[in-house]
Coordinates of C-alpha atoms and ligand atoms in Angstrom, one line a residue:
M163 CA 77.1 70.3 0.9
T164 CA 76.7 67.5 3.6
A165 CA 77.3 64.2 3.2
E166 CA 75.2 61.3 3.6
P167 CA 75.6 59.2 6.3
H168 CA 76.5 56.1 4.9
A169 CA 74.8 53.2 6.7
P170 CA 77.8 50.7 8.2
P171 CA 78.9 48.2 6.3
P172 CA 77.5 44.4 7.3
T173 CA 79.6 42.9 10.1
N174 CA 80.4 39.3 10.3
P175 CA 80.4 38.4 13.8
C176 CA 82.9 35.5 12.9
A177 CA 85.5 37.6 12.1
G178 CA 87.7 40.1 13.1
P179 CA 87.7 41.2 16.8
A180 CA 86.8 37.0 18.3
A181 CA 90.4 36.6 16.5
A182 CA 91.9 38.0 19.9
R183 CA 89.0 37.1 22.2
T184 CA 88.4 34.9 25.0
G185 CA 84.9 34.0 25.3
S186 CA 83.5 32.4 28.4
G187 CA 80.6 30.6 29.0
R188 CA 79.2 29.0 32.4
A189 CA 76.1 27.2 34.1
H190 CA 75.2 24.9 36.5
A191 CA 73.7 21.5 37.7
K192 CA 70.3 20.9 38.4
V193 CA 67.7 17.8 40.5
I194 CA 64.3 17.3 39.6
L195 CA 62.2 17.5 42.5
L196 CA 59.4 15.8 40.7
G197 CA 58.4 14.5 37.6
E198 CA 60.9 12.9 36.0
H199 CA 60.9 10.1 33.6
A200 CA 57.0 11.4 33.4
V201 CA 58.0 14.5 31.3
V202 CA 59.6 12.4 29.2
Y203 CA 55.4 11.1 28.2
G204 CA 54.5 15.2 28.5
A205 CA 53.9 15.3 31.6
P206 CA 54.6 17.9 34.1
A207 CA 58.1 18.2 36.0
L208 CA 59.1 20.3 38.9
A209 CA 63.5 21.0 38.9
L210 CA 65.6 23.1 40.9
P211 CA 68.6 25.0 40.1
V212 CA 71.5 24.1 42.1
P213 CA 74.1 26.9 41.8
G214 CA 76.6 25.5 44.2
L215 CA 78.2 23.3 41.4
S216 CA 79.1 24.7 37.5
C217 CA 80.7 23.9 35.0
T218 CA 82.7 26.8 33.0
A219 CA 84.0 27.0 29.6
S220 CA 86.5 29.0 27.6
A221 CA 86.5 28.9 24.2
V222 CA 89.2 31.0 21.9
L223 CA 89.8 30.5 17.7
S224 CA 92.6 28.0 17.0
A225 CA 95.7 29.1 16.3
Q226 CA 95.6 25.5 14.3
P227 CA 93.4 25.5 10.9
G228 CA 90.6 22.6 10.8
H229 CA 87.4 23.0 11.2
G230 CA 85.0 22.8 13.9
L231 CA 86.5 21.5 18.0
T232 CA 90.3 21.5 17.2
A233 CA 91.4 21.3 21.2
Y234 CA 89.8 19.9 24.2
R235 CA 90.9 20.3 27.6
Y236 CA 88.2 19.0 30.6
R237 CA 89.0 19.4 33.5
D238 CA 86.7 16.8 36.2
A239 CA 84.5 17.5 39.1
A240 CA 87.7 15.7 41.4
G241 CA 90.2 18.2 39.7
D242 CA 91.7 16.1 37.3
A243 CA 92.3 17.1 33.4
A244 CA 91.8 14.4 30.8
A245 CA 95.3 13.0 29.4
S246 CA 93.8 14.0 25.8
D247 CA 93.8 17.6 24.3
V248 CA 93.1 16.2 21.0
G249 CA 89.6 18.0 19.3
S250 CA 88.8 14.5 18.4
Q251 CA 88.8 12.6 21.4
A252 CA 86.0 15.4 22.7
P253 CA 82.4 13.3 23.0
K254 CA 80.8 13.3 20.2
A255 CA 78.0 15.4 21.2
L256 CA 80.1 18.0 21.9
R257 CA 82.0 18.2 18.4
H258 CA 78.6 17.7 16.8
L259 CA 77.2 21.1 18.8
V260 CA 80.3 23.4 18.3
K261 CA 80.3 22.0 14.4
T262 CA 76.9 22.7 14.8
L263 CA 76.3 26.3 16.0
L264 CA 79.3 27.2 13.8
N265 CA 77.8 26.6 10.5
R266 CA 74.6 28.3 11.2
S267 CA 76.3 31.0 13.2
C268 CA 78.7 31.7 10.1
P269 CA 77.9 29.7 7.6
G270 CA 80.9 29.6 4.6
E271 CA 83.3 30.5 6.8
V272 CA 85.8 27.7 8.3
L273 CA 86.4 28.4 11.9
A274 CA 88.0 26.2 14.1
V275 CA 88.0 26.4 18.0
D276 CA 89.9 25.4 21.5
L277 CA 87.5 25.1 24.1
A278 CA 88.3 24.5 28.3
L279 CA 85.6 22.9 30.2
D280 CA 86.4 23.2 34.0
N281 CA 83.6 20.1 35.4
G282 CA 82.3 21.3 39.0
I283 CA 79.2 18.4 38.4
P284 CA 79.6 15.0 38.9
M285 CA 78.8 12.8 35.7
G286 CA 76.4 10.3 35.7
R287 CA 74.6 11.6 39.0
G288 CA 71.4 13.5 37.2
L289 CA 72.8 16.7 37.7
G290 CA 72.2 17.5 34.9
S291 CA 76.1 17.4 33.6
S292 CA 76.1 17.0 30.4
A293 CA 73.4 19.6 29.7
A294 CA 75.4 21.7 31.5
C295 CA 78.7 21.6 29.8
A296 CA 76.7 21.5 26.5
R297 CA 75.4 25.1 27.8
A298 CA 78.1 26.3 28.8
T299 CA 80.1 25.4 25.9
V300 CA 77.0 27.5 23.7
N301 CA 77.5 30.2 26.2
A302 CA 81.4 30.4 25.5
L303 CA 80.8 30.7 21.2
D304 CA 78.0 33.2 21.8
D305 CA 80.5 35.3 24.2
L306 CA 83.6 34.4 21.7
L307 CA 82.1 34.9 18.7
Q308 CA 79.2 37.8 20.1
L309 CA 76.9 35.9 18.2
G310 CA 73.6 37.6 20.8
L311 CA 72.3 33.8 20.8
C312 CA 68.1 34.2 22.3
A313 CA 67.2 32.3 25.1
T314 CA 65.2 29.6 22.4
D315 CA 68.3 29.7 20.5
V316 CA 70.6 28.3 23.7
F317 CA 68.0 25.7 24.5
D318 CA 67.7 24.4 21.0
L319 CA 72.2 23.5 20.2
V320 CA 71.8 22.4 24.2
Q321 CA 69.0 20.3 22.9
L322 CA 70.6 18.8 20.0
A323 CA 73.5 17.8 22.4
E324 CA 71.9 16.1 25.3
G325 CA 69.4 14.1 22.0
Q326 CA 73.4 12.4 20.9
T327 CA 73.5 12.2 24.7
H328 CA 70.6 10.6 26.4
G329 CA 68.4 9.6 23.2
R330 CA 65.3 11.2 23.8
S331 CA 64.4 13.7 26.3
S332 CA 62.1 16.6 27.9
G333 CA 64.9 18.9 27.2
I334 CA 63.9 19.9 30.8
D335 CA 68.1 20.0 31.4
A336 CA 68.4 22.0 29.2
W337 CA 66.4 24.7 30.8
A338 CA 67.1 24.6 34.2
T339 CA 71.1 24.2 34.2
G340 CA 70.9 27.9 32.9
S341 CA 67.8 28.9 35.1
T342 CA 68.3 30.8 38.3
R343 CA 64.6 29.9 39.6
P344 CA 62.5 26.4 39.7
V345 CA 61.6 25.5 36.3
L346 CA 58.2 23.6 35.7
M347 CA 58.3 21.7 32.1
T348 CA 54.5 21.0 31.2
G349 CA 53.6 19.1 27.7
G350 CA 57.2 20.6 26.3
R351 CA 56.5 24.4 28.0
V352 CA 58.3 26.2 30.9
S353 CA 57.4 28.4 33.4
A354 CA 57.8 30.0 37.3
P355 CA 56.5 28.4 39.6
T356 CA 54.9 30.2 42.7
V357 CA 56.9 29.8 46.1
G358 CA 55.1 30.6 49.2
A359 CA 57.6 30.0 52.2
P360 CA 61.3 28.8 51.8
A361 CA 62.7 26.0 51.8
W362 CA 66.3 23.9 51.3
V363 CA 66.8 21.1 49.4
V364 CA 69.9 18.4 50.4
V365 CA 71.2 16.6 47.4
A366 CA 73.8 13.5 48.3
D367 CA 75.4 11.8 46.2
S368 CA 75.7 7.4 46.4
G369 CA 78.5 7.3 44.8
E370 CA 76.7 4.8 42.2
I371 CA 76.6 6.1 38.3
G372 CA 73.1 5.9 37.0
S373 CA 72.8 6.0 32.9
T374 CA 70.1 8.0 32.0
K375 CA 70.1 6.7 28.5
E376 CA 69.4 3.3 29.9
A377 CA 67.0 4.4 32.7
V378 CA 64.3 5.9 30.0
A379 CA 64.7 2.9 27.8
L380 CA 64.2 0.2 30.3
V381 CA 61.1 2.3 31.3
R382 CA 59.9 2.5 27.7
E383 CA 60.1 -0.9 27.4
T384 CA 58.0 -1.7 30.5
F385 CA 55.5 0.9 29.2
H386 CA 55.5 -1.3 25.7
R387 CA 55.0 -4.3 27.5
E388 CA 52.5 -3.1 30.0
P389 CA 50.7 -0.3 28.2
A390 CA 48.5 0.0 31.5
R391 CA 51.4 1.0 33.1
R392 CA 52.1 3.6 31.6
A393 CA 48.8 5.5 32.1
D394 CA 48.8 4.4 36.0
F395 CA 52.5 5.8 36.2
L396 CA 51.6 9.3 34.5
S397 CA 48.4 9.9 36.1
R398 CA 50.3 9.0 39.6
S399 CA 53.3 11.6 38.8
A400 CA 51.3 14.6 37.6
T401 CA 48.2 14.2 40.3
L402 CA 51.7 14.2 42.9
T403 CA 53.3 17.1 41.0
A404 CA 50.2 18.9 40.5
T405 CA 49.6 18.5 44.9
A406 CA 53.8 19.5 44.8
L407 CA 52.3 22.5 43.4
E408 CA 49.7 24.2 45.4
A409 CA 51.9 22.6 48.5
L410 CA 54.7 24.9 47.0
D411 CA 52.7 28.2 46.6
S412 CA 51.1 28.4 49.9
G413 CA 54.0 27.3 51.8
R414 CA 52.7 24.0 53.0
L415 CA 56.1 22.2 53.3
E416 CA 55.1 19.0 54.9
L417 CA 52.7 18.5 52.2
L418 CA 55.7 19.1 49.6
G419 CA 57.5 16.5 51.3
R420 CA 54.9 14.1 51.4
Q421 CA 54.9 14.4 47.8
L422 CA 58.4 14.1 47.3
T423 CA 58.7 11.0 49.3
A424 CA 56.0 9.2 47.1
N425 CA 56.9 10.2 44.0
H426 CA 59.9 7.6 45.0
R427 CA 57.5 4.8 45.9
L428 CA 56.4 5.3 42.6
L429 CA 59.9 5.7 40.5
F430 CA 60.9 2.7 42.7
S431 CA 58.4 0.8 41.4
L432 CA 59.3 0.6 38.1
G433 CA 63.0 -0.8 38.8
L434 CA 64.3 3.2 38.4
S435 CA 65.7 2.8 42.5
T436 CA 68.8 1.2 44.0
P437 CA 69.4 -0.2 48.1
A438 CA 72.4 2.6 48.6
L439 CA 69.4 5.2 47.1
D440 CA 67.1 3.9 49.4
R441 CA 69.2 3.4 52.2
L442 CA 69.9 7.6 52.0
V443 CA 66.0 8.0 51.5
E444 CA 65.4 6.5 54.4
V445 CA 68.2 8.8 56.5
S446 CA 67.3 12.0 55.0
L447 CA 63.4 11.1 56.5
G448 CA 64.4 9.9 59.6
H449 CA 66.8 12.7 60.9
G450 CA 64.4 15.8 60.4
A451 CA 63.4 15.2 56.3
L452 CA 60.5 16.7 55.4
G453 CA 60.4 14.6 52.9
A454 CA 62.9 12.4 50.3
K455 CA 63.7 10.3 46.9
L456 CA 65.8 9.8 43.5
S457 CA 66.5 12.5 42.2
G458 CA 67.1 12.4 38.0
G459 CA 67.1 9.0 35.7
G460 CA 68.0 7.6 38.1
M461 CA 69.3 3.6 38.5
G462 CA 72.4 5.1 40.3
G463 CA 72.7 9.2 40.9
C464 CA 71.5 11.3 43.8
V465 CA 68.9 11.5 46.2
I466 CA 67.1 14.8 47.4
A467 CA 65.8 15.3 50.8
L468 CA 63.8 18.5 51.9
A469 CA 64.7 20.7 54.6
G470 CA 62.6 23.6 56.2
T471 CA 65.4 25.4 57.9
S472 CA 68.5 25.8 56.7
Q473 CA 70.1 24.7 60.3
T474 CA 68.1 20.8 59.8
A475 CA 69.2 20.5 56.0
F476 CA 73.3 21.1 57.4
R477 CA 72.3 18.6 60.6
L478 CA 71.3 16.1 57.7
A479 CA 74.1 17.1 55.2
T480 CA 76.6 16.0 57.9
E481 CA 74.3 13.0 58.8
L482 CA 73.7 11.6 55.1
T483 CA 77.9 12.6 54.9
R484 CA 78.7 10.0 58.1
Q485 CA 76.5 7.6 57.0
G486 CA 78.3 6.5 53.6
A487 CA 77.2 9.9 50.6
R488 CA 79.7 9.9 48.1
G489 CA 79.3 14.5 48.4
T490 CA 76.5 16.6 49.5
W491 CA 74.9 20.4 48.3
T492 CA 72.7 22.5 49.6
A493 CA 70.1 24.6 47.2
S494 CA 67.8 27.0 48.8
I495 CA 63.9 26.3 46.9
D496 CA 63.0 30.9 46.6
E497 CA 60.7 32.3 43.8
R498 CA 63.3 35.4 43.7
G499 CA 65.9 32.5 42.1
A500 CA 69.5 32.5 43.8
D501 CA 72.7 34.0 42.7
D502 CA 74.2 32.4 40.1
Ligands
PMV803 O1 69.8 14.0 33.5 P1 68.9 13.1 34.2 O2 69.7 12.1 35.0 O3 68.5 14.2 35.6 O4 67.3 13.1 34.5 C1 66.9 13.8 33.7 C2 65.0 13.9 34.0 C3 64.7 12.1 33.2 O5 63.1 12.8 33.2 C4 64.8 10.5 33.6 C5 64.5 12.1 31.7 C6 64.2 13.6 30.6 O6 64.6 13.6 29.6 O7 63.7 14.1 31.3

């Protein structure tokens, strides 16, 4: 007589092996090539991953009793550690994110985790730092508890944190901080644009901290006061992005560059630039960039400059640093995606 095979008892992902594990997660920075702000209203925008700037997260089940985030350590881009390791001093958005993920994935369990973030992405520079921290955290908890979250689950959780950090957000940061390829977002949906020829983007930090939440609110108030400006801005931004996509597809980098510079002027007209950003744009255009613009929320943060060769990108980065940029990074536009 042979024994019937037994179905294995259902396993609780939150019990057992996780006790001895460290979960690791990672996400990277992004810049917006075209279409910021317009994308909040459903118009298209194009983002580029910056894999050289990243945030890593480590999560363990806490030895202390509690629920949600118990201990939290944060090290920033300058290598400075936050003074406190008490979980209650973590950003509200991260605490909410951890609690929500644990409640959803391990219903009925009272679980506490300790989280350490090593964030090399400067905050408040339009580089997607908050989204990358949230994404690295979700990935670390997914790894710790072996949840097998799908891309949409991860996106939804990152968006939950982004909603608390920035208020209304399009979701482009939440996708682009986890993508190795350029990301096109239109009407809330994402796809990968085709790239006809490689190009390089130099990112230059003005050193000024901008608040995406305030910038988005400023645009919303302007549109509320002057509805005609909303229609005009959205239609111009959409046209620039559409032309840029054609230029990217056919490898016409000069045409692409012109769309970037025109997009800078459009964002300037809404009061989103600063003298420091304008100056970095001028320096870029005067030293071989095919186009340049502020990137992200604006009112501070970074400028991006398009270069047709890696040599031009290197020269641009050197000149931008000489002319006051606090940091520069280079990312390539390449359909195959960057190594991450
Ligand atoms: O996080 P930032 O500064 O890159 O801003 C994101 C771009 C915005 O269009 C201004 C906001 C959004 O949610 O898309």
